[in-house]
Coordinates of C-alpha atoms in Angstrom, one line a residue:
Chain A
M1 CA 21.8 15.7 10.4
T2 CA 19.9 15.3 7.2
N3 CA 22.9 14.3 5.3
E4 CA 23.7 11.5 7.9
W5 CA 20.5 9.6 7.1
A6 CA 21.1 6.3 5.3
P7 CA 20.3 6.4 1.8
V8 CA 17.1 4.4 2.2
A9 CA 14.2 5.4 4.5
L10 CA 11.2 3.6 5.7
V11 CA 7.6 4.7 5.4
L12 CA 5.2 3.0 7.9
V13 CA 1.4 3.0 6.8
S14 CA -0.8 1.8 9.3
H15 CA -4.6 2.2 10.0
S16 CA -3.7 3.5 13.6
R17 CA -1.5 6.4 14.1
E18 CA -0.2 4.8 17.5
L19 CA 0.7 1.6 15.6
A20 CA 2.8 3.4 12.9
E21 CA 4.3 5.8 15.4
G22 CA 5.3 3.0 17.8
A23 CA 6.6 0.7 15.1
A24 CA 8.7 3.7 13.8
R25 CA 10.1 4.2 17.4
V26 CA 11.2 0.5 17.7
A27 CA 12.6 0.4 14.4
G28 CA 14.3 3.7 14.7
Q29 CA 15.9 2.8 18.1
M30 CA 17.4 -0.3 16.5
A31 CA 18.7 1.8 13.5
P32 CA 19.2 5.5 14.6
R33 CA 20.8 6.3 11.2
V34 CA 17.7 5.3 9.3
L35 CA 14.8 8.0 8.7
V36 CA 11.6 6.2 9.6
V37 CA 8.4 8.2 8.9
P38 CA 5.1 7.0 10.4
A39 CA 2.0 7.4 8.3
G40 CA -0.9 6.3 10.5
G41 CA -4.6 6.9 10.9
D42 CA -7.0 9.2 8.9
D43 CA -6.9 12.8 8.8
D44 CA -8.9 13.2 11.8
G45 CA -6.6 10.8 14.0
G46 CA -9.0 8.0 13.7
L47 CA -8.7 4.5 12.4
G48 CA -8.0 4.4 8.7
T49 CA -5.5 5.4 6.1
S50 CA -5.2 8.9 4.5
Y51 CA -3.9 9.8 1.1
G52 CA -2.5 13.1 2.1
R53 CA -0.6 11.6 5.3
V54 CA 1.0 8.8 3.1
E55 CA 1.8 11.3 0.5
A56 CA 3.5 13.7 3.0
A57 CA 5.2 10.9 4.7
L58 CA 6.7 9.7 1.2
R59 CA 7.9 13.3 0.2
E60 CA 9.7 13.5 3.6
A61 CA 11.2 10.1 3.2
T62 CA 12.5 10.6 -0.3
A63 CA 13.9 14.0 0.1
D64 CA 17.5 14.7 -0.5
G65 CA 17.4 11.9 -3.0
R66 CA 16.8 9.1 -0.8
S67 CA 15.1 5.9 -1.7
A68 CA 12.3 4.5 0.5
V69 CA 10.7 1.1 1.4
V70 CA 7.0 1.4 2.4
L71 CA 5.5 -1.2 4.9
T72 CA 1.8 -1.4 5.3
D73 CA -0.4 -3.3 7.7
L74 CA -3.8 -4.1 6.1
G75 CA -6.0 -3.7 3.0
S76 CA -6.4 0.0 2.3
A77 CA -3.1 0.8 3.5
V78 CA -1.8 -1.2 0.9
L79 CA -4.2 0.3 -1.6
T80 CA -3.5 3.9 -0.4
S81 CA 0.2 3.6 -0.7
E82 CA 0.2 2.2 -4.2
S83 CA -2.4 5.1 -5.3
V84 CA 0.1 7.6 -4.1
L85 CA 2.9 6.0 -6.2
E86 CA 0.6 5.8 -9.3
M87 CA -0.1 9.6 -8.7
A88 CA 3.5 10.5 -8.1
D89 CA 5.7 11.3 -10.8
D90 CA 7.7 8.5 -12.4
E91 CA 11.2 9.6 -11.2
L92 CA 9.9 9.4 -7.5
A93 CA 8.2 6.1 -8.2
T94 CA 11.5 4.4 -9.3
R95 CA 12.9 5.3 -5.9
V96 CA 10.1 3.7 -3.8
R97 CA 9.1 0.1 -3.1
V98 CA 5.9 -1.3 -1.2
A99 CA 7.1 -4.3 0.7
D100 CA 5.0 -7.4 0.9
A101 CA 6.1 -8.0 4.5
P102 CA 4.9 -8.3 8.3
F103 CA 4.5 -4.7 9.5
V104 CA 6.7 -4.7 12.7
E105 CA 9.1 -7.5 11.9
G106 CA 9.6 -6.1 8.4
A107 CA 10.3 -2.7 9.5
V108 CA 12.7 -3.7 12.2
A109 CA 14.6 -6.1 9.6
A110 CA 14.6 -3.3 6.9
A111 CA 15.6 -0.5 9.1
V112 CA 18.7 -2.6 10.6
T113 CA 19.6 -3.5 7.0
A114 CA 19.3 0.0 5.6
H115 CA 21.4 1.4 8.7
G116 CA 24.4 -0.4 7.0
R117 CA 23.8 1.8 3.9
A118 CA 22.3 -1.0 2.0
D119 CA 20.8 -0.3 -1.3
L120 CA 16.7 -0.2 -2.1
A121 CA 16.9 -3.9 -3.3
A122 CA 18.7 -5.3 -0.3
V123 CA 16.3 -3.3 2.2
L124 CA 13.2 -4.5 0.4
A125 CA 14.6 -8.1 0.4
S126 CA 15.3 -7.8 4.1
A127 CA 11.8 -6.6 4.9
Q128 CA 10.2 -9.5 2.8
A129 CA 12.4 -12.1 4.2
A130 CA 10.9 -11.2 7.6
A131 CA 7.9 -13.0 6.8
A132 CA 10.0 -16.4 7.2
S133 CA 10.3 -15.6 10.9
F134 CA 6.6 -16.9 11.1
A135 CA 7.8 -20.3 10.1
P136 CA 7.6 -23.0 12.8
A137 CA 11.0 -23.1 14.7
S138 CA 11.4 -26.6 13.2
D139 CA 11.2 -25.3 9.7
A140 CA 13.6 -22.4 10.1
S141 CA 16.5 -23.2 8.0
P142 CA 19.7 -22.4 9.6
V143 CA 22.7 -21.8 7.3
A144 CA 24.3 -25.1 6.7
P145 CA 28.0 -25.1 8.3
P146 CA 30.3 -25.1 5.3
A147 CA 31.5 -28.7 4.7
G148 CA 34.9 -29.6 3.5
P149 CA 37.8 -27.4 2.6
P150 CA 36.9 -23.6 2.5
T151 CA 35.6 -22.4 -0.7
S152 CA 35.9 -18.8 0.0
P153 CA 39.2 -17.0 -0.8
G154 CA 39.9 -15.5 2.7
G155 CA 39.0 -19.1 4.2
D156 CA 36.8 -19.7 7.3
A157 CA 37.0 -18.7 10.8
R158 CA 35.4 -19.8 14.0
G159 CA 35.1 -18.7 17.5
D160 CA 33.2 -19.6 20.8
V161 CA 31.9 -17.2 23.2
V162 CA 29.6 -17.2 26.2
L163 CA 26.8 -14.6 26.2
R164 CA 27.4 -12.3 29.2
N165 CA 24.6 -9.6 29.2
P166 CA 21.8 -10.4 31.7
L167 CA 19.0 -10.0 28.9
G168 CA 20.6 -12.1 26.4
L169 CA 20.5 -11.8 22.5
H170 CA 17.4 -9.4 22.5
A171 CA 16.5 -7.0 20.0
R172 CA 19.1 -4.2 20.8
P173 CA 22.3 -6.3 20.8
A174 CA 20.9 -8.2 17.7
A175 CA 20.6 -5.1 15.8
L176 CA 24.2 -4.1 17.3
I177 CA 25.4 -7.3 15.6
V178 CA 24.0 -6.8 12.3
R179 CA 25.1 -3.3 12.0
M180 CA 28.5 -3.9 13.3
L181 CA 29.1 -7.0 10.8
A182 CA 27.7 -4.9 7.8
P183 CA 31.1 -3.6 6.5
F184 CA 32.9 -6.8 6.9
D185 CA 33.6 -8.8 3.5
A186 CA 32.3 -11.9 5.2
S187 CA 29.3 -14.1 5.6
V188 CA 28.7 -14.8 9.4
Q189 CA 26.6 -17.1 11.3
V190 CA 26.0 -17.6 15.1
N191 CA 24.9 -20.9 16.2
G192 CA 24.5 -21.6 12.6
V193 CA 21.9 -18.8 11.6
N194 CA 22.7 -15.9 9.5
A195 CA 24.1 -13.1 11.6
A196 CA 23.0 -10.5 8.9
S197 CA 19.3 -11.1 9.9
V198 CA 18.3 -9.4 13.2
L199 CA 15.2 -11.6 13.2
D200 CA 17.2 -14.9 12.9
L201 CA 19.6 -13.8 15.7
M202 CA 16.5 -12.9 17.9
K203 CA 14.9 -16.2 17.1
L204 CA 17.9 -18.1 18.6
G205 CA 16.6 -17.0 22.2
A206 CA 20.0 -17.0 23.6
V207 CA 20.3 -16.1 27.0
Q208 CA 22.9 -15.2 29.6
G209 CA 25.3 -18.0 30.2
D210 CA 24.7 -19.5 26.6
L211 CA 27.6 -20.6 24.4
L212 CA 27.6 -18.8 21.1
T213 CA 29.5 -20.4 18.2
V214 CA 30.4 -18.0 15.6
T215 CA 31.6 -19.0 12.3
A216 CA 32.4 -16.9 9.2
Q217 CA 33.6 -17.3 5.5
G218 CA 34.9 -14.8 3.2
P219 CA 38.2 -12.7 2.8
Q220 CA 37.4 -10.8 6.3
A221 CA 36.1 -14.0 8.0
S222 CA 38.8 -14.0 10.7
E223 CA 38.3 -10.2 11.5
A224 CA 34.6 -10.5 11.7
V225 CA 34.7 -13.3 14.2
A226 CA 37.3 -11.6 16.3
R227 CA 35.1 -8.4 16.5
L228 CA 32.0 -10.4 17.2
V229 CA 33.4 -12.2 19.9
S230 CA 35.1 -9.2 21.4
D231 CA 31.7 -7.5 21.3
V232 CA 30.0 -10.5 23.0
E233 CA 32.4 -10.5 25.7
A234 CA 32.1 -6.7 26.3
G235 CA 28.3 -7.5 27.0
F236 CA 27.1 -5.0 24.4
G237 CA 27.7 -2.2 27.0
E238 CA 24.9 -3.9 29.1
V239 CA 27.4 -5.4 31.7
Chain B
M1 CA -21.9 13.7 -31.3
T2 CA -19.2 14.2 -28.6
L3 CA -18.8 14.7 -25.0
D4 CA -16.8 17.5 -23.8
A5 CA -15.7 19.2 -20.5
A6 CA -19.2 20.6 -19.7
W7 CA -20.6 17.0 -19.9
A8 CA -18.0 15.8 -17.3
V9 CA -18.8 18.6 -15.0
D10 CA -22.5 17.8 -15.3
W11 CA -21.4 14.2 -14.7
V12 CA -19.7 14.9 -11.5
R13 CA -22.6 17.1 -10.1
R14 CA -25.2 14.4 -10.9
S15 CA -22.6 11.8 -9.1
A16 CA -22.6 13.9 -6.2
A17 CA -26.3 14.4 -6.0
T18 CA -27.2 10.7 -6.6
V19 CA -24.6 9.6 -3.9
A20 CA -26.1 12.2 -1.4
E21 CA -29.6 10.8 -2.3
H22 CA -28.6 7.1 -2.0
R23 CA -26.2 7.8 1.0
D24 CA -28.4 5.9 3.6
E25 CA -29.0 3.0 1.2
L26 CA -25.3 2.6 0.6
V27 CA -24.4 2.9 4.3
E28 CA -27.1 -0.1 5.0
L29 CA -25.8 -2.1 2.1
D30 CA -22.2 -1.9 3.6
R31 CA -23.3 -2.3 7.1
Q32 CA -24.7 -5.9 6.1
I33 CA -21.5 -7.1 4.5
G34 CA -18.7 -4.5 5.2
D35 CA -17.9 -1.9 7.8
G36 CA -20.7 0.4 7.0
D37 CA -18.8 3.4 5.9
H38 CA -19.3 3.4 2.0
G39 CA -22.1 5.6 1.6
E40 CA -20.7 8.3 4.0
N41 CA -17.2 8.3 2.6
L42 CA -18.4 8.3 -1.0
N43 CA -20.7 11.4 0.0
R44 CA -18.0 13.2 1.6
G45 CA -15.7 12.7 -1.4
F46 CA -18.2 13.8 -4.0
A47 CA -19.2 16.8 -1.9
A48 CA -15.4 17.8 -1.8
V49 CA -15.2 17.4 -5.4
V50 CA -18.2 19.7 -6.2
A51 CA -16.7 22.1 -3.8
K52 CA -13.4 22.0 -5.7
L53 CA -15.1 22.5 -9.2
D54 CA -17.0 25.5 -7.7
A55 CA -13.7 27.1 -6.6
L56 CA -12.1 26.8 -9.8
E57 CA -11.3 30.2 -11.6
Q58 CA -11.2 28.6 -15.1
P59 CA -13.6 26.2 -16.4
P60 CA -11.9 22.6 -17.2
A61 CA -10.6 22.3 -20.7
T62 CA -11.2 18.6 -21.2
P63 CA -13.1 15.8 -19.7
G64 CA -9.8 14.3 -18.7
D65 CA -9.1 17.4 -16.4
V66 CA -12.3 17.1 -14.7
L67 CA -11.8 13.3 -13.9
R68 CA -8.3 13.9 -12.7
L69 CA -9.7 16.5 -10.2
V70 CA -12.3 13.9 -9.2
A71 CA -9.4 11.2 -8.9
T72 CA -7.3 13.5 -6.8
T73 CA -10.1 14.5 -4.5
L74 CA -11.5 11.1 -3.9
M75 CA -8.2 9.6 -3.0
S76 CA -7.5 12.2 -0.4
T77 CA -11.1 12.5 1.0
V78 CA -12.6 9.1 0.8
G79 CA -11.3 6.7 3.5
G80 CA -11.0 2.9 3.4
A81 CA -10.5 1.0 0.1
A82 CA -13.1 2.9 -2.0
G83 CA -10.9 6.1 -2.1
P84 CA -7.9 4.4 -3.8
L85 CA -10.3 2.1 -6.1
Y86 CA -12.4 4.9 -7.1
G87 CA -9.4 7.5 -7.3
T88 CA -7.5 5.0 -9.6
A89 CA -10.6 4.3 -11.7
Y90 CA -11.0 8.1 -12.5
L91 CA -7.3 8.7 -12.8
R92 CA -7.0 6.1 -15.4
A93 CA -10.1 7.3 -17.1
S94 CA -8.6 10.8 -17.1
K95 CA -5.8 9.7 -19.3
A96 CA -8.0 8.3 -21.8
G97 CA -10.3 11.5 -21.7
A98 CA -7.6 13.8 -22.2
T99 CA -9.2 15.4 -25.4
D100 CA -11.5 18.2 -26.0
A101 CA -14.2 16.0 -27.0
L102 CA -15.0 12.2 -26.7
G103 CA -16.6 10.2 -29.3
A104 CA -18.0 6.8 -28.8
A105 CA -14.5 5.0 -29.1
A106 CA -13.0 7.1 -26.7
V107 CA -16.0 6.6 -24.3
V108 CA -15.3 3.1 -24.5
A109 CA -11.5 3.6 -23.9
M110 CA -12.3 5.7 -20.7
L111 CA -14.7 2.9 -19.2
E112 CA -12.0 0.3 -20.2
S113 CA -9.2 2.3 -18.4
A114 CA -11.6 2.7 -15.4
L115 CA -12.1 -1.0 -15.1
E116 CA -8.4 -1.8 -15.6
G117 CA -7.8 0.7 -12.7
V118 CA -10.1 -1.0 -10.3
V119 CA -8.8 -4.4 -11.1
A120 CA -5.2 -3.4 -10.9
R121 CA -5.5 -1.6 -7.6
G122 CA -8.1 -4.1 -6.1
K123 CA -6.5 -7.2 -7.6
A124 CA -10.1 -8.4 -7.8
S125 CA -11.6 -10.1 -10.9
A126 CA -15.3 -10.7 -11.8
G127 CA -17.5 -12.9 -9.7
E128 CA -15.8 -12.0 -6.3
K129 CA -18.7 -9.6 -5.5
T130 CA -17.0 -6.3 -5.8
M131 CA -17.2 -3.2 -8.0
V132 CA -15.6 -5.2 -10.6
D133 CA -18.8 -7.1 -11.1
A134 CA -20.5 -3.9 -12.1
W135 CA -17.8 -2.5 -14.2
T136 CA -17.0 -5.5 -16.3
P137 CA -20.7 -6.0 -17.8
A138 CA -20.9 -2.1 -18.0
V139 CA -17.7 -2.3 -20.1
A140 CA -19.0 -5.2 -22.2
A141 CA -22.2 -3.5 -22.9
A142 CA -20.4 -0.3 -23.9
V143 CA -18.1 -2.1 -26.4
E144 CA -20.9 -3.7 -28.1
A145 CA -23.0 -0.5 -28.3
A146 CA -20.1 1.3 -30.0
D147 CA -19.5 -1.8 -32.3
H148 CA -23.0 -1.0 -33.6
G149 CA -22.4 2.5 -34.2
A150 CA -24.1 4.0 -31.2
P151 CA -23.2 7.6 -30.4
P152 CA -21.5 8.4 -26.9
S153 CA -24.8 8.9 -25.0
A154 CA -26.1 5.6 -26.1
V155 CA -22.8 4.0 -25.2
L156 CA -23.0 5.3 -21.6
A157 CA -26.6 4.3 -21.5
A158 CA -25.8 0.8 -22.6
A159 CA -22.9 0.9 -19.9
A160 CA -25.4 2.1 -17.1
L161 CA -27.8 -0.8 -17.8
G162 CA -24.7 -3.2 -17.9
A163 CA -23.7 -1.9 -14.3
R164 CA -27.3 -2.2 -13.1
D165 CA -27.4 -5.9 -14.2
G166 CA -24.1 -6.5 -12.8
A167 CA -24.9 -4.9 -9.5
Q168 CA -28.2 -7.1 -9.1
A169 CA -26.2 -10.0 -10.1
T170 CA -23.9 -9.6 -6.9
V171 CA -26.7 -10.3 -4.6
P172 CA -26.4 -14.1 -4.7
L173 CA -22.5 -14.2 -4.8
V174 CA -20.2 -15.1 -1.9
A175 CA -17.5 -12.6 -1.5
T176 CA -13.9 -13.6 -1.8
K177 CA -12.3 -10.2 -1.9
G178 CA -12.5 -7.2 0.3
R179 CA -13.9 -6.7 3.8
A180 CA -17.1 -8.7 2.9
S181 CA -15.0 -11.8 2.3
Y182 CA -14.6 -12.2 6.0
L183 CA -18.2 -13.0 6.2
G184 CA -17.8 -16.0 3.8
A185 CA -21.1 -17.6 3.0
R186 CA -23.1 -15.2 5.1
S187 CA -22.1 -12.3 2.4
A188 CA -24.6 -13.9 0.0
G189 CA -28.1 -12.3 -0.3
H190 CA -26.8 -8.7 -0.3
M191 CA -25.9 -6.5 -3.0
D192 CA -22.3 -5.4 -3.0
P193 CA -22.2 -1.6 -1.9
G194 CA -19.3 -1.0 -4.4
A195 CA -21.0 -2.4 -7.3
R196 CA -24.3 -0.5 -6.3
S197 CA -22.4 2.8 -6.2
S198 CA -20.6 2.1 -9.4
Q199 CA -24.0 1.5 -11.1
L200 CA -25.1 5.1 -9.7
L201 CA -22.0 6.6 -11.0
L202 CA -22.5 5.3 -14.5
E203 CA -26.2 6.2 -14.5
A204 CA -25.2 9.7 -13.7
A205 CA -22.9 9.7 -16.6
A206 CA -25.5 8.4 -19.1
E207 CA -27.9 11.1 -17.8
A208 CA -25.6 13.9 -18.1
A209 CA -24.9 12.6 -21.7
A210 CA -28.5 12.5 -22.6
D211 CA -28.9 15.9 -21.4
A212 CA -26.0 17.1 -23.6
D213 CA -27.6 15.4 -26.8

């Protein structure tokens, strides 16, 4: 089992044990191959952060050569995480980053990115980009549809498909899309938003019966669009 | 005139005693502008440090060894922000104090490292009503004393006085960092508990050094 974990794990440091464990379950469900280790509460199970619990979580997360991104909630969770890293040996510290990111959204985004076996920098960037999900909807920056002749070697592809599953594009199918697309050498958009971002997909608020327009650029653009259209038509196993 | 591991052990024991003695005062200061746990947490932390010192089979070889024990113990036993902040201060100080005996210049380096640790961890600067406001004048006073050729004990005495003045000067400040900043203007009129505990710890260092003379 251990060898099947993605190379980047997550450590979730919260003042509350329940909050850390709950967020770890949410992220873990959307990215089952990512080791997500919660470190919440103080040593007695009360509210607070525990140096020992964070250190133990970090050791578990970084075992077997894995890297780790640490997500924190407030104040001393950040200080404690940074202190654990300062006390750790240099080799371990080079494999760990503390994300400046919203706790739940960052954990979900990072987990889904890590599931595609992304590297440490990419998982960190994914967590930190989650802060943008708090921008007002009008400020969200959809990926501009490519104008003019295709610039990518493989050209462009496009497909339309109607969303079939009753719950729409909620967290689970959004994560499925991101994970499914990760291996394709293509950049893909759904209704203009980046299909590699689970949060951007969820923010579309697409419901059953909505038309999704899938666009892609890159060497495997056609394959990616065809696969995504087929997954949407299959209803993500929910119909 | 130098300070050795025995001085550092004495400093720690005096720190534990003064924190226990002022526990209620620190709790009260923190209750006014924070969450009220500073005195309790620090008292628990230093009691744990003393217990670990008592359990050592071999006496520590250098002041740095003692300070590292303080750092690791405070980090794991003191909750809230104070554990990581003091833990980092003692950890950085322990690296500067990794020789058998500290002269005046090494004492200054130790205090400077502690201040740098607090600043780096807390991302606070002077005037924000935090521990930094006690440590900054303490380091300045220590540097000045050492520049005038003072021995280590006088350098620490100067640092303690600087910390006392710095802690007193936090009273009118409005907090812009840490938990007290949530109170905004209402934080004015109360001494910062972290600055007060920093003063107590530096006074303990000076007293231990005076005794070692």
